[in-house]
Coordinates of C-alpha atoms and ligand atoms in Angstrom, one line a residue:
Chain A
M1 CA -91.2 -40.6 -8.0
K2 CA -90.8 -39.2 -11.5
I3 CA -93.6 -37.5 -13.5
V4 CA -93.3 -36.6 -17.1
V5 CA -95.5 -33.8 -18.5
L6 CA -96.2 -33.5 -22.2
M7 CA -96.5 -29.9 -23.2
K8 CA -97.2 -28.3 -26.5
Q9 CA -97.0 -24.8 -27.8
V10 CA -100.1 -23.5 -29.8
P11 CA -101.1 -20.2 -31.3
N12 CA -102.6 -17.7 -28.9
K13 CA -106.3 -18.2 -28.2
D14 CA -107.3 -14.8 -29.5
A15 CA -105.0 -15.0 -32.5
V16 CA -106.5 -13.7 -35.8
L17 CA -106.0 -16.7 -38.2
R18 CA -105.4 -16.4 -41.9
V19 CA -105.2 -19.3 -44.3
R20 CA -101.7 -19.9 -45.7
G21 CA -101.0 -19.3 -49.4
D22 CA -101.2 -23.0 -50.3
G23 CA -104.5 -23.3 -48.5
K24 CA -103.3 -26.2 -46.4
W25 CA -102.6 -24.5 -43.0
V26 CA -102.7 -21.1 -41.4
E27 CA -100.1 -18.4 -41.8
E28 CA -97.8 -18.8 -38.8
G29 CA -95.5 -15.9 -39.4
D30 CA -97.7 -13.3 -37.8
L31 CA -98.9 -15.4 -34.9
S32 CA -97.9 -15.3 -31.2
F33 CA -97.8 -18.6 -29.3
E34 CA -98.6 -19.8 -25.8
V35 CA -98.8 -23.1 -23.9
N36 CA -101.8 -25.3 -24.7
E37 CA -104.3 -24.6 -22.0
S38 CA -104.9 -28.1 -20.6
D39 CA -101.1 -28.9 -20.8
G40 CA -100.7 -26.0 -18.3
Y41 CA -103.1 -27.7 -16.0
A42 CA -101.2 -31.0 -16.5
L43 CA -98.0 -29.3 -15.3
E44 CA -99.8 -27.8 -12.3
E45 CA -101.1 -31.2 -11.3
A46 CA -97.6 -32.7 -11.6
L47 CA -96.2 -30.0 -9.4
R48 CA -98.9 -30.6 -6.8
L49 CA -98.4 -34.3 -6.8
K50 CA -94.7 -33.9 -6.2
E51 CA -95.3 -31.5 -3.4
K52 CA -97.8 -33.8 -1.7
K53 CA -95.4 -36.7 -2.1
G54 CA -92.7 -34.6 -0.6
G55 CA -90.2 -35.3 -3.4
G56 CA -89.6 -36.6 -6.8
E57 CA -88.9 -35.1 -10.2
V58 CA -91.1 -33.3 -12.8
V59 CA -89.7 -33.6 -16.4
V60 CA -91.3 -31.6 -19.2
V61 CA -91.2 -33.1 -22.7
T62 CA -92.0 -30.8 -25.6
L63 CA -92.0 -31.5 -29.4
G64 CA -91.7 -28.4 -31.5
P65 CA -89.4 -25.8 -33.2
Q66 CA -87.1 -23.6 -31.2
R67 CA -89.8 -21.1 -30.4
A68 CA -91.4 -23.8 -28.2
K69 CA -88.5 -23.1 -25.8
S70 CA -90.7 -20.4 -24.2
V71 CA -93.2 -23.1 -23.1
I72 CA -90.3 -25.1 -21.5
K73 CA -88.7 -22.1 -19.8
D74 CA -92.0 -21.0 -18.4
A75 CA -92.6 -24.6 -17.1
L76 CA -89.2 -24.7 -15.5
A77 CA -89.9 -21.3 -13.9
R78 CA -93.1 -22.6 -12.4
G79 CA -91.2 -25.5 -10.8
A80 CA -90.5 -28.3 -13.3
D81 CA -87.1 -29.8 -12.6
R82 CA -85.8 -30.3 -16.1
A83 CA -86.9 -30.7 -19.7
I84 CA -86.4 -32.6 -22.9
H85 CA -87.0 -30.6 -26.1
V86 CA -87.6 -32.7 -29.2
V87 CA -86.6 -30.1 -31.7
A88 CA -88.4 -30.3 -35.0
D89 CA -89.6 -27.6 -37.5
D90 CA -91.6 -30.0 -39.6
F91 CA -94.0 -31.5 -37.0
G92 CA -96.4 -28.6 -36.8
Q93 CA -99.0 -30.4 -38.8
A94 CA -98.1 -33.9 -37.6
G95 CA -101.1 -36.1 -36.9
P96 CA -101.6 -37.6 -33.5
F97 CA -100.0 -40.9 -34.3
A98 CA -96.8 -39.4 -35.6
A99 CA -96.5 -36.9 -32.8
A100 CA -97.2 -39.6 -30.2
K101 CA -94.5 -41.9 -31.7
V102 CA -91.9 -39.2 -31.3
L103 CA -93.1 -38.3 -27.8
A104 CA -93.2 -42.0 -26.7
E105 CA -89.6 -42.5 -27.7
A106 CA -88.5 -39.3 -25.9
V107 CA -90.3 -40.5 -22.7
R108 CA -89.3 -44.2 -22.8
G109 CA -85.8 -43.8 -21.5
E110 CA -87.1 -41.8 -18.5
S111 CA -89.2 -44.7 -17.2
P112 CA -91.5 -42.4 -15.3
D113 CA -94.1 -43.4 -12.7
L114 CA -96.7 -41.2 -14.2
V115 CA -97.1 -39.3 -17.5
L116 CA -99.5 -36.4 -17.7
A117 CA -100.7 -34.7 -20.8
G118 CA -103.4 -32.1 -21.6
L119 CA -106.6 -33.7 -22.9
Q120 CA -106.5 -32.1 -26.3
S121 CA -104.7 -29.3 -28.1
D122 CA -106.3 -26.0 -28.9
D123 CA -105.0 -26.0 -32.4
H124 CA -105.6 -29.4 -34.1
G125 CA -107.9 -30.6 -31.3
Y126 CA -107.3 -34.3 -32.1
G127 CA -107.6 -35.3 -28.4
Q128 CA -105.6 -38.5 -29.0
T129 CA -101.9 -37.9 -28.5
G130 CA -101.8 -38.8 -24.8
V131 CA -103.7 -42.0 -25.3
I132 CA -101.6 -43.1 -28.2
V133 CA -98.4 -42.4 -26.2
A134 CA -99.8 -44.7 -23.5
E135 CA -100.5 -47.5 -25.9
L136 CA -97.0 -47.2 -27.5
L137 CA -95.4 -47.3 -24.0
G138 CA -97.6 -50.1 -22.8
L139 CA -99.1 -48.0 -20.1
P140 CA -102.7 -48.0 -18.8
H141 CA -104.4 -44.6 -19.2
A142 CA -107.4 -42.5 -18.2
T143 CA -108.7 -39.5 -20.1
I144 CA -110.5 -36.3 -19.1
V145 CA -109.2 -36.5 -15.5
I146 CA -110.3 -33.8 -13.1
E147 CA -109.0 -35.1 -9.8
V148 CA -105.9 -37.2 -8.9
D149 CA -105.6 -38.9 -5.6
W150 CA -102.2 -40.5 -5.1
S151 CA -102.0 -40.1 -1.3
G152 CA -101.7 -43.8 -0.7
E153 CA -100.1 -46.6 -2.6
Q154 CA -102.8 -46.6 -5.1
L155 CA -103.5 -44.1 -7.8
R156 CA -107.1 -43.1 -8.0
V157 CA -108.4 -40.7 -10.6
K158 CA -111.7 -39.0 -11.1
R159 CA -112.8 -38.9 -14.8
E160 CA -115.4 -36.6 -16.2
L161 CA -118.2 -38.3 -18.2
E162 CA -120.9 -36.5 -20.2
S163 CA -123.7 -34.3 -18.8
G164 CA -122.5 -33.8 -15.2
W165 CA -121.5 -37.4 -14.5
Y166 CA -118.2 -38.6 -13.0
Q167 CA -116.4 -41.8 -12.2
W168 CA -113.5 -42.8 -10.1
Y169 CA -110.9 -45.3 -11.5
T170 CA -108.2 -47.1 -9.6
M171 CA -105.2 -47.4 -11.9
Q172 CA -102.1 -49.5 -12.0
T173 CA -98.9 -47.5 -12.2
P174 CA -97.0 -46.4 -14.1
A175 CA -99.9 -44.8 -15.9
L176 CA -100.7 -41.9 -18.3
L177 CA -103.5 -39.4 -17.5
T178 CA -104.9 -36.7 -19.8
I179 CA -105.8 -33.7 -17.7
Q180 CA -108.9 -31.5 -18.1
S181 CA -108.6 -27.7 -18.0
G182 CA -109.8 -26.2 -14.7
I183 CA -108.6 -29.1 -12.5
S184 CA -107.0 -26.6 -10.2
Q185 CA -105.7 -23.0 -10.0
I186 CA -102.5 -22.6 -12.0
R187 CA -99.6 -21.0 -10.1
Y188 CA -97.6 -18.1 -11.4
A189 CA -93.9 -18.2 -11.9
T190 CA -92.2 -16.3 -9.1
L191 CA -89.1 -14.2 -9.7
K192 CA -87.1 -16.8 -7.7
G193 CA -88.5 -19.5 -9.9
I194 CA -87.5 -17.6 -13.0
M195 CA -84.0 -17.2 -11.7
A196 CA -83.7 -20.9 -10.7
A197 CA -85.0 -22.0 -14.1
K198 CA -81.9 -20.6 -15.7
K199 CA -79.8 -23.3 -14.2
K200 CA -82.1 -26.2 -15.0
E201 CA -81.3 -28.6 -17.8
I202 CA -83.0 -28.5 -21.1
R203 CA -81.8 -31.4 -23.2
E204 CA -82.3 -31.2 -27.0
V205 CA -83.0 -34.3 -28.9
Q206 CA -83.9 -35.2 -32.5
P207 CA -87.3 -36.8 -33.3
A208 CA -87.0 -40.6 -33.4
V209 CA -88.9 -40.8 -36.6
A210 CA -89.0 -38.5 -39.7
A211 CA -91.9 -36.1 -40.2
G212 CA -94.5 -37.7 -42.4
E213 CA -93.9 -41.2 -41.1
G214 CA -97.0 -42.7 -39.5
E215 CA -99.4 -40.2 -41.2
F216 CA -102.9 -41.7 -41.7
Q217 CA -104.6 -38.6 -43.1
T218 CA -103.9 -35.8 -45.5
V219 CA -105.1 -32.3 -44.8
E220 CA -106.4 -31.2 -48.2
R221 CA -107.6 -27.8 -47.4
V222 CA -108.1 -25.4 -44.5
Y223 CA -110.8 -22.7 -44.7
L224 CA -113.0 -20.4 -42.7
P225 CA -116.0 -22.4 -41.3
L226 CA -119.2 -22.4 -43.3
K227 CA -121.9 -20.4 -41.5
Q228 CA -124.7 -22.5 -40.2
K229 CA -127.0 -19.6 -39.8
Q230 CA -127.5 -16.2 -41.4
T231 CA -126.5 -14.0 -38.6
Q232 CA -127.9 -10.4 -38.5
F233 CA -125.1 -8.3 -37.2
L234 CA -126.4 -5.2 -35.4
G235 CA -124.9 -1.8 -34.6
D236 CA -122.2 -1.8 -37.2
G237 CA -119.4 -1.5 -34.6
D238 CA -121.5 0.8 -32.3
A239 CA -122.2 -1.3 -29.3
K240 CA -124.9 1.0 -27.9
K241 CA -126.7 1.3 -31.2
G242 CA -126.5 -2.5 -31.6
A243 CA -128.0 -3.0 -28.2
A244 CA -131.0 -0.7 -29.0
Q245 CA -131.6 -2.5 -32.3
L246 CA -131.4 -5.8 -30.6
A247 CA -134.0 -4.9 -28.0
E248 CA -136.3 -3.9 -30.9
K249 CA -135.6 -7.1 -32.9
L250 CA -136.2 -9.4 -30.0
R251 CA -139.5 -7.8 -29.4
N252 CA -140.8 -7.3 -33.0
E253 CA -139.0 -9.9 -35.1
A254 CA -138.1 -12.8 -32.8
R255 CA -141.0 -12.0 -30.4
V256 CA -139.3 -13.3 -27.4
I257 CA -139.9 -10.3 -25.2
Chain B
M1 CA -108.8 -56.5 -49.6
S2 CA -110.4 -54.5 -46.8
N3 CA -114.1 -54.0 -47.2
G4 CA -117.2 -52.9 -45.4
I5 CA -117.9 -50.4 -42.7
L6 CA -118.1 -51.0 -39.0
V7 CA -120.0 -48.6 -36.8
F8 CA -119.6 -48.6 -33.1
I9 CA -122.7 -48.6 -30.9
E10 CA -122.1 -47.2 -27.4
H11 CA -124.0 -48.0 -24.3
R12 CA -123.6 -46.7 -20.8
Q13 CA -125.5 -47.5 -17.7
G14 CA -127.8 -49.9 -19.4
A15 CA -128.9 -47.7 -22.3
I16 CA -127.6 -47.1 -25.8
N17 CA -126.2 -43.6 -26.2
K18 CA -128.3 -41.7 -28.8
T19 CA -125.2 -40.4 -30.6
S20 CA -124.6 -44.0 -31.7
F21 CA -127.7 -43.6 -34.0
E22 CA -126.1 -40.5 -35.5
A23 CA -123.0 -42.6 -36.2
V24 CA -125.2 -45.2 -37.9
A25 CA -126.6 -42.4 -40.1
A26 CA -123.1 -41.3 -41.0
A27 CA -121.9 -44.9 -41.7
Q28 CA -124.9 -45.5 -43.9
Q29 CA -124.2 -42.4 -45.9
L30 CA -120.6 -43.5 -46.2
G31 CA -121.8 -46.9 -47.3
A32 CA -124.1 -45.4 -50.0
G33 CA -121.3 -43.2 -51.3
T34 CA -118.7 -46.0 -51.5
G35 CA -120.9 -49.0 -52.2
Q36 CA -120.2 -50.8 -49.0
E37 CA -122.2 -52.6 -46.4
V38 CA -122.5 -51.3 -42.8
T39 CA -122.2 -53.6 -39.8
A40 CA -122.8 -52.5 -36.3
V41 CA -120.5 -53.5 -33.5
V42 CA -121.6 -53.7 -29.9
L43 CA -119.3 -54.7 -27.0
G44 CA -120.7 -56.3 -23.9
A45 CA -121.0 -59.2 -21.5
D46 CA -124.1 -60.4 -23.4
P47 CA -126.0 -59.6 -26.6
Q48 CA -128.7 -57.5 -24.9
H49 CA -127.8 -54.1 -26.5
A50 CA -126.9 -55.8 -29.8
N51 CA -130.5 -57.0 -30.0
E52 CA -131.7 -53.4 -29.7
V53 CA -130.1 -52.2 -33.0
T54 CA -131.3 -54.9 -35.4
G55 CA -134.1 -52.6 -36.6
F56 CA -131.6 -50.4 -38.6
K57 CA -130.7 -51.1 -42.2
L58 CA -127.5 -53.0 -41.6
A59 CA -125.7 -56.0 -43.0
G60 CA -125.5 -57.4 -39.5
V61 CA -124.7 -56.7 -35.9
V62 CA -121.6 -58.1 -34.3
S63 CA -121.9 -58.7 -30.6
A64 CA -118.4 -59.0 -29.2
E65 CA -118.8 -60.7 -25.9
N66 CA -116.7 -61.2 -22.8
P67 CA -117.6 -61.0 -19.1
K68 CA -114.9 -58.3 -18.7
L69 CA -116.9 -56.0 -21.0
A70 CA -119.7 -55.7 -18.5
D71 CA -118.2 -52.4 -17.3
Y72 CA -116.4 -50.1 -19.7
T73 CA -112.6 -49.9 -19.4
P74 CA -110.3 -48.7 -22.2
D75 CA -108.2 -51.9 -21.9
A76 CA -111.1 -54.3 -22.3
Y77 CA -112.7 -52.3 -25.1
A78 CA -109.5 -51.9 -27.1
D79 CA -108.8 -55.6 -26.8
A80 CA -112.3 -56.7 -27.9
F81 CA -112.6 -54.2 -30.7
E82 CA -109.2 -55.0 -32.1
Q83 CA -110.3 -58.6 -32.6
V84 CA -113.5 -57.5 -34.5
V85 CA -111.4 -55.2 -36.7
R86 CA -108.9 -58.0 -37.4
A87 CA -111.7 -60.5 -38.2
R88 CA -113.5 -58.1 -40.6
N89 CA -110.6 -56.0 -42.0
P90 CA -113.1 -53.2 -42.8
A91 CA -112.3 -50.2 -45.0
F92 CA -113.7 -47.8 -42.3
V93 CA -114.7 -47.9 -38.7
I94 CA -117.1 -45.1 -37.6
F95 CA -117.7 -43.9 -34.1
P96 CA -119.6 -41.2 -32.4
H97 CA -117.2 -38.7 -30.8
T98 CA -118.2 -39.3 -27.2
Y99 CA -116.0 -39.1 -24.1
L100 CA -116.0 -43.0 -24.0
V101 CA -114.8 -43.2 -27.6
R102 CA -112.2 -40.5 -27.0
D103 CA -111.0 -42.8 -24.2
F104 CA -110.4 -46.0 -26.1
A105 CA -110.6 -45.5 -29.8
P106 CA -107.2 -43.8 -30.2
K107 CA -105.7 -46.8 -28.4
L108 CA -107.5 -49.1 -30.8
A109 CA -106.4 -47.2 -33.9
A110 CA -102.8 -47.1 -32.6
R111 CA -102.7 -50.9 -32.7
F112 CA -103.2 -50.6 -36.5
G113 CA -100.5 -47.9 -36.7
K114 CA -103.0 -45.1 -37.1
G115 CA -104.8 -42.3 -35.4
L116 CA -108.4 -41.3 -35.7
I117 CA -109.8 -38.8 -38.1
S118 CA -111.5 -37.3 -35.1
D119 CA -114.5 -35.2 -34.3
C120 CA -115.7 -34.8 -38.0
I121 CA -118.5 -32.4 -38.7
R122 CA -119.3 -33.4 -42.3
M123 CA -118.4 -36.0 -44.9
K124 CA -118.6 -36.2 -48.6
A125 CA -118.6 -39.7 -50.0
E126 CA -119.0 -39.9 -53.8
G127 CA -117.7 -42.4 -56.3
G128 CA -115.2 -43.9 -54.0
S129 CA -113.7 -40.7 -52.8
V130 CA -114.3 -39.8 -49.2
V131 CA -113.6 -36.3 -47.7
F132 CA -114.0 -35.7 -44.0
A133 CA -114.4 -32.2 -42.6
R134 CA -113.2 -31.4 -39.1
R135 CA -112.8 -28.3 -37.0
L136 CA -109.5 -26.7 -36.0
F137 CA -108.6 -24.0 -33.5
Q138 CA -111.6 -24.5 -31.3
G139 CA -114.0 -23.8 -34.2
K140 CA -112.2 -21.0 -35.9
M141 CA -111.2 -23.0 -39.0
D142 CA -112.4 -26.0 -40.9
A143 CA -110.2 -28.6 -42.6
D144 CA -111.0 -31.2 -45.3
V145 CA -109.2 -34.4 -44.6
T146 CA -108.7 -37.6 -46.5
A147 CA -107.6 -41.0 -45.2
R148 CA -104.2 -42.2 -46.2
G149 CA -103.0 -45.7 -46.7
E150 CA -104.7 -48.9 -47.7
V151 CA -105.8 -50.4 -44.5
T152 CA -108.7 -49.5 -42.2
A153 CA -109.5 -45.8 -41.6
F154 CA -111.0 -44.8 -38.2
A155 CA -113.2 -41.8 -38.0
T156 CA -115.4 -40.2 -35.3
F157 CA -118.3 -37.8 -35.8
Q158 CA -119.2 -34.9 -33.6
S159 CA -122.5 -35.1 -31.8
G160 CA -125.1 -33.4 -34.0
A161 CA -123.1 -33.8 -37.2
Y162 CA -125.7 -36.4 -38.4
R163 CA -129.3 -36.9 -37.3
G164 CA -130.1 -40.1 -35.5
D165 CA -133.7 -40.0 -36.7
Q166 CA -132.4 -40.2 -40.2
A167 CA -130.6 -43.5 -39.7
E168 CA -132.4 -45.8 -42.1
R169 CA -134.5 -48.6 -40.7
G170 CA -134.4 -52.0 -42.3
G171 CA -135.6 -55.5 -42.3
G172 CA -134.1 -56.9 -39.2
A173 CA -130.4 -57.5 -39.2
S174 CA -129.1 -60.6 -37.6
V175 CA -126.8 -60.7 -34.6
E176 CA -123.6 -62.6 -34.7
S177 CA -122.2 -63.4 -31.3
L178 CA -118.4 -63.3 -31.3
P179 CA -116.7 -64.4 -28.2
V180 CA -113.5 -62.3 -27.7
E181 CA -110.5 -62.5 -25.5
V182 CA -109.7 -59.7 -23.2
G183 CA -106.2 -59.5 -21.6
E184 CA -105.3 -57.9 -18.3
V185 CA -107.5 -54.9 -17.3
R186 CA -105.3 -52.4 -15.5
M187 CA -107.9 -50.0 -14.2
Q188 CA -110.9 -50.6 -12.0
P189 CA -113.9 -48.4 -12.4
E190 CA -116.2 -47.4 -9.6
A191 CA -119.9 -46.6 -10.1
P192 CA -120.6 -43.4 -12.0
F193 CA -122.2 -40.6 -10.0
Q194 CA -123.4 -37.0 -10.2
E195 CA -121.5 -34.5 -8.2
V196 CA -124.5 -32.7 -6.7
K197 CA -128.1 -33.1 -7.0
Q198 CA -128.8 -30.6 -9.7
A199 CA -130.5 -27.7 -7.9
V200 CA -131.6 -25.9 -11.1
D201 CA -133.0 -27.5 -14.1
L202 CA -132.2 -25.1 -16.9
S203 CA -133.9 -27.3 -19.5
K204 CA -137.3 -25.8 -18.5
T205 CA -136.6 -22.1 -18.6
D206 CA -137.6 -19.9 -21.6
V207 CA -134.8 -17.4 -21.4
I208 CA -131.1 -18.0 -20.6
V209 CA -128.5 -15.3 -20.3
A210 CA -125.1 -17.1 -20.3
V211 CA -121.7 -15.6 -19.5
G212 CA -118.3 -16.7 -20.6
R213 CA -114.7 -15.7 -19.8
G214 CA -115.4 -12.3 -21.4
I215 CA -117.3 -11.3 -18.2
K216 CA -113.8 -11.0 -16.6
S217 CA -114.8 -11.2 -12.9
Q218 CA -117.4 -12.6 -10.6
E219 CA -118.7 -9.2 -9.6
N220 CA -119.6 -8.4 -13.2
I221 CA -122.0 -11.4 -13.4
A222 CA -124.5 -9.1 -11.6
L223 CA -124.8 -7.2 -14.9
A224 CA -126.0 -10.4 -16.7
Q225 CA -128.1 -11.4 -13.7
K226 CA -130.0 -8.2 -14.0
L227 CA -130.7 -8.7 -17.7
A228 CA -131.8 -12.3 -17.0
E229 CA -134.2 -11.2 -14.2
L230 CA -135.7 -8.5 -16.4
L231 CA -136.4 -11.2 -19.1
G232 CA -137.8 -13.6 -16.5
G233 CA -134.9 -16.0 -17.2
D234 CA -132.0 -17.7 -15.7
I235 CA -128.3 -17.1 -15.6
A236 CA -125.9 -19.8 -16.9
A237 CA -122.3 -20.0 -17.9
S238 CA -119.5 -21.6 -20.0
R239 CA -117.2 -24.0 -18.3
P240 CA -114.3 -21.7 -17.2
I241 CA -116.8 -19.6 -15.2
C242 CA -118.0 -22.7 -13.2
D243 CA -114.4 -24.0 -12.9
A244 CA -113.4 -20.7 -11.3
G245 CA -116.3 -21.1 -8.9
W246 CA -118.0 -17.9 -10.0
L247 CA -121.2 -19.8 -10.6
P248 CA -122.2 -23.3 -9.3
I249 CA -121.5 -26.2 -11.6
D250 CA -125.2 -26.8 -12.2
R251 CA -125.3 -23.5 -14.2
Q252 CA -122.8 -24.9 -16.7
I253 CA -124.1 -25.3 -20.3
G254 CA -122.4 -27.8 -22.6
S255 CA -121.2 -31.4 -23.1
S256 CA -120.1 -31.8 -19.5
G257 CA -123.0 -29.7 -18.2
Q258 CA -126.6 -29.1 -19.1
T259 CA -128.2 -29.3 -22.5
V260 CA -130.9 -26.6 -23.0
A261 CA -133.2 -25.3 -25.7
P262 CA -134.8 -22.1 -24.4
K263 CA -136.7 -19.7 -26.6
L264 CA -134.0 -17.1 -26.2
Y265 CA -130.3 -17.7 -25.4
I266 CA -128.0 -14.7 -24.9
A267 CA -124.3 -15.5 -25.0
L268 CA -122.1 -12.8 -23.5
G269 CA -118.4 -13.1 -23.9
I270 CA -118.5 -16.8 -24.9
S271 CA -116.3 -17.9 -27.8
G272 CA -118.5 -20.8 -28.9
A273 CA -116.3 -23.9 -28.5
I274 CA -118.1 -27.0 -29.7
Q275 CA -118.4 -28.4 -26.1
H276 CA -120.4 -25.3 -25.3
L277 CA -122.4 -25.2 -28.5
V278 CA -123.7 -28.8 -28.2
G279 CA -125.4 -27.7 -25.0
M280 CA -127.4 -24.8 -26.5
K281 CA -127.4 -24.8 -30.3
N282 CA -131.1 -25.9 -30.4
A283 CA -132.2 -22.7 -28.7
G284 CA -135.0 -20.9 -30.6
T285 CA -133.3 -17.5 -30.9
I286 CA -129.6 -17.2 -30.2
V287 CA -127.9 -13.8 -29.5
A288 CA -124.2 -13.5 -29.3
V289 CA -122.2 -10.5 -27.9
N290 CA -118.5 -10.8 -28.5
K291 CA -115.7 -8.4 -29.3
D292 CA -114.1 -10.8 -31.7
P293 CA -115.9 -10.8 -35.1
E294 CA -114.5 -14.2 -35.9
A295 CA -115.7 -15.9 -32.7
P296 CA -117.4 -19.2 -33.7
I297 CA -120.4 -18.4 -31.5
F298 CA -121.5 -16.1 -34.4
D299 CA -121.8 -19.1 -36.7
I300 CA -124.9 -20.2 -34.9
A301 CA -126.3 -16.9 -33.8
D302 CA -129.4 -15.3 -35.2
Y303 CA -128.4 -11.9 -33.9
G304 CA -124.8 -10.7 -33.3
I305 CA -123.3 -7.7 -31.8
V306 CA -119.5 -7.3 -32.3
G307 CA -118.5 -5.2 -29.4
D308 CA -117.7 -4.9 -25.7
L309 CA -120.3 -6.6 -23.6
F310 CA -119.8 -4.0 -20.9
E311 CA -121.2 -1.4 -23.3
V312 CA -123.9 -3.6 -24.8
V313 CA -125.4 -5.1 -21.7
P314 CA -126.4 -2.0 -19.7
T315 CA -127.9 -0.4 -22.8
L316 CA -129.7 -3.6 -23.8
T317 CA -131.1 -3.8 -20.2
D318 CA -132.3 -0.2 -20.4
E319 CA -133.9 -0.6 -23.8
I320 CA -135.7 -3.7 -22.8
Q321 CA -136.9 -2.0 -19.7
K322 CA -138.3 0.8 -21.8
L323 CA -140.0 -1.7 -24.2
K324 CA -141.6 -3.4 -21.3
G325 CA -142.8 -0.1 -20.0
Ligands
LIG1 C1 -114.0 -32.7 -22.8 C2 -114.3 -31.2 -22.7 C3 -115.5 -30.9 -22.1 C4 -115.9 -29.6 -22.0 N1 -117.1 -29.2 -21.5 C5 -117.6 -28.0 -21.6 C6 -118.9 -27.6 -21.2 O1 -119.7 -28.4 -20.8 N2 -119.3 -26.3 -21.3 C7 -118.5 -25.3 -21.8 O2 -118.9 -24.2 -21.9 N3 -117.2 -25.6 -22.1 C8 -116.7 -26.9 -22.1 N4 -115.4 -27.2 -22.4 C9 -114.5 -26.1 -22.7 C10 -114.6 -25.5 -24.0 O3 -113.8 -26.2 -24.9 C11 -114.1 -24.0 -24.0 O4 -112.8 -24.0 -23.5 C12 -115.0 -23.1 -23.2 O5 -116.4 -23.3 -23.5 C13 -114.6 -21.7 -23.4 O6 -115.3 -20.8 -22.6 P1 -115.5 -19.3 -23.0 O7 -116.2 -19.2 -24.3 O8 -116.2 -18.6 -21.8 O9 -114.0 -18.7 -22.9 P2 -113.1 -18.3 -24.1 O10 -113.0 -19.3 -25.2 O11 -111.9 -17.8 -23.5 O12 -113.9 -17.1 -24.8 C14 -114.1 -15.8 -24.2 C15 -114.7 -14.9 -25.3 O13 -115.0 -13.7 -24.7 C16 -114.8 -12.7 -25.6 N5 -114.6 -11.4 -24.9 C17 -113.6 -11.1 -24.0 N6 -113.8 -9.9 -23.5 C18 -115.0 -9.5 -24.0 C19 -115.8 -8.3 -23.8 N7 -115.4 -7.3 -23.0 N8 -116.9 -8.1 -24.5 C20 -117.3 -9.1 -25.4 N9 -116.7 -10.2 -25.6 C21 -115.5 -10.4 -24.9 C22 -113.6 -13.1 -26.4 O14 -113.5 -12.5 -27.7 C23 -113.8 -14.7 -26.5 O15 -114.5 -15.0 -27.6 C24 -115.0 -28.5 -22.5 C25 -113.8 -28.9 -23.1 C26 -113.5 -30.2 -23.2 C27 -112.2 -30.6 -23.9

């Protein structure tokens, strides 16, 4: 059994973002990066499936510049068996179709039984890459998956619907699933895992298509969101003072106490 | 030449999803700005739901029909919708950004060599130029986006971006039944269900104190609990808190949880991701406490305190206690 996990590197959650000089993206020079949250859960699910099946291989596929190696190394330390790094500096702003095309070509030769991806990225938030990869590879897919049962012959997955509803699907395999954050508890890398990772293979490949190919949209401008409400900021940095002002406002202005 | 606008009408469990009407409103505005007609598309085993949208101002309603469309699957929906798009060659296809649309629309667009301009929050359509706005970085940035290429552009709109009650009514659009072919369906759905009978109904309480990842540990929730009790309200949470099992899932606010509109909503250590906001943005008064001044939760807050919730909450509780006497 072979499981491919698509993993992306994104700016840290609590990064302070500044718009780049040309107004078309954020300044990346001063950012630190981490693995996309739901991709981390996708990896964890792959490792658990492998353990339950008592064997198989987990292969990580990452598209990104050299700095994305840290995501790969971390995944290998957690237990992935090997990785394919599609090295590209110019795909940072790629749309989901272009990125999916490159990823699909990287995955194709592996002929996996299952492909797992996070359900969306924390930076662009397109929420499409996994589904498009499935279509390009001719695989059935399910999105927003929060439980995977592959104990028998059949693959059964629990999908999240809106407003507290769920639904189980039985899937033909090979298949692609996009995994929801919180599906399980993510393990830490052990020291032994970190040592073992040093010997694992990371194969570097070139993107199968050039950046810009397959783009269906142009990002004209990136800017701080327009405020929907006039927020009254209280306390001026003094939390206690703010709390006291807030109590007073809630009583006399908003009249909710 | 591609022309016209298609808008997708979603139905689930026998009822049309209300965000579909928001998509109709968006499509109509796009139609007005680009001088194009809007046609609704409903997929199903029969025209039942197509007949329910004829009251809108539309050029028509396409009812794409096949027995395999009785239950939603991405395979069947993509096959069916692909044929509608090929038959119509529209300039735009508009969807509500629901979980169902997220599941099949990227697959559909990929068959036309495209992705979706997804989860848009605004649109400006004037004199033929159309600019979509969407959120990046979980709400920390916005981007203006235009469609590239000549053929059909696919766009989805976030829930609440347009108002469903502002979709224009009209003189009775006619339904065109279009039998469609559906290939092999490679996934079998079971019946949808709710995990637990919801023990608490937060939609009825006046005051909600909600905690997010900023609360740091399960023990700390007691702080917020105390504030909630003092205000005669209920405790609730963002998703990661319920995922971690610190509070039961029926306390989760947001697109996968409950939708609430209390008189007062106090968000403690919640960043304000859209999936959380859709569940609470209609609250009367919104208070946000967050140590990050750029946290998107402040965009919709009436009162904000930039600071450490562990300093703010005890003082706030004391002060309210004093006011209450
Ligand atoms: C399909 C889908 C469905 C989803 N459904 C839901 C849903 O129903 N409900 C939901 O809530 N989310 C949902 N999410 C998840 C959502 O996208 C966010 O990940 C989630 O809401 C983040 O929760 P949070 O704000 O608690 O955590 P974070 O985003 O990590 O934010 C924590 C915040 O706490 C602040 N903070 C930290 N320490 C302190 C301190 N000491 N004092 C003050 N502030 C502090 C930080 O500055 C930060 O802003 C869904 C996501 C997807 C993709």
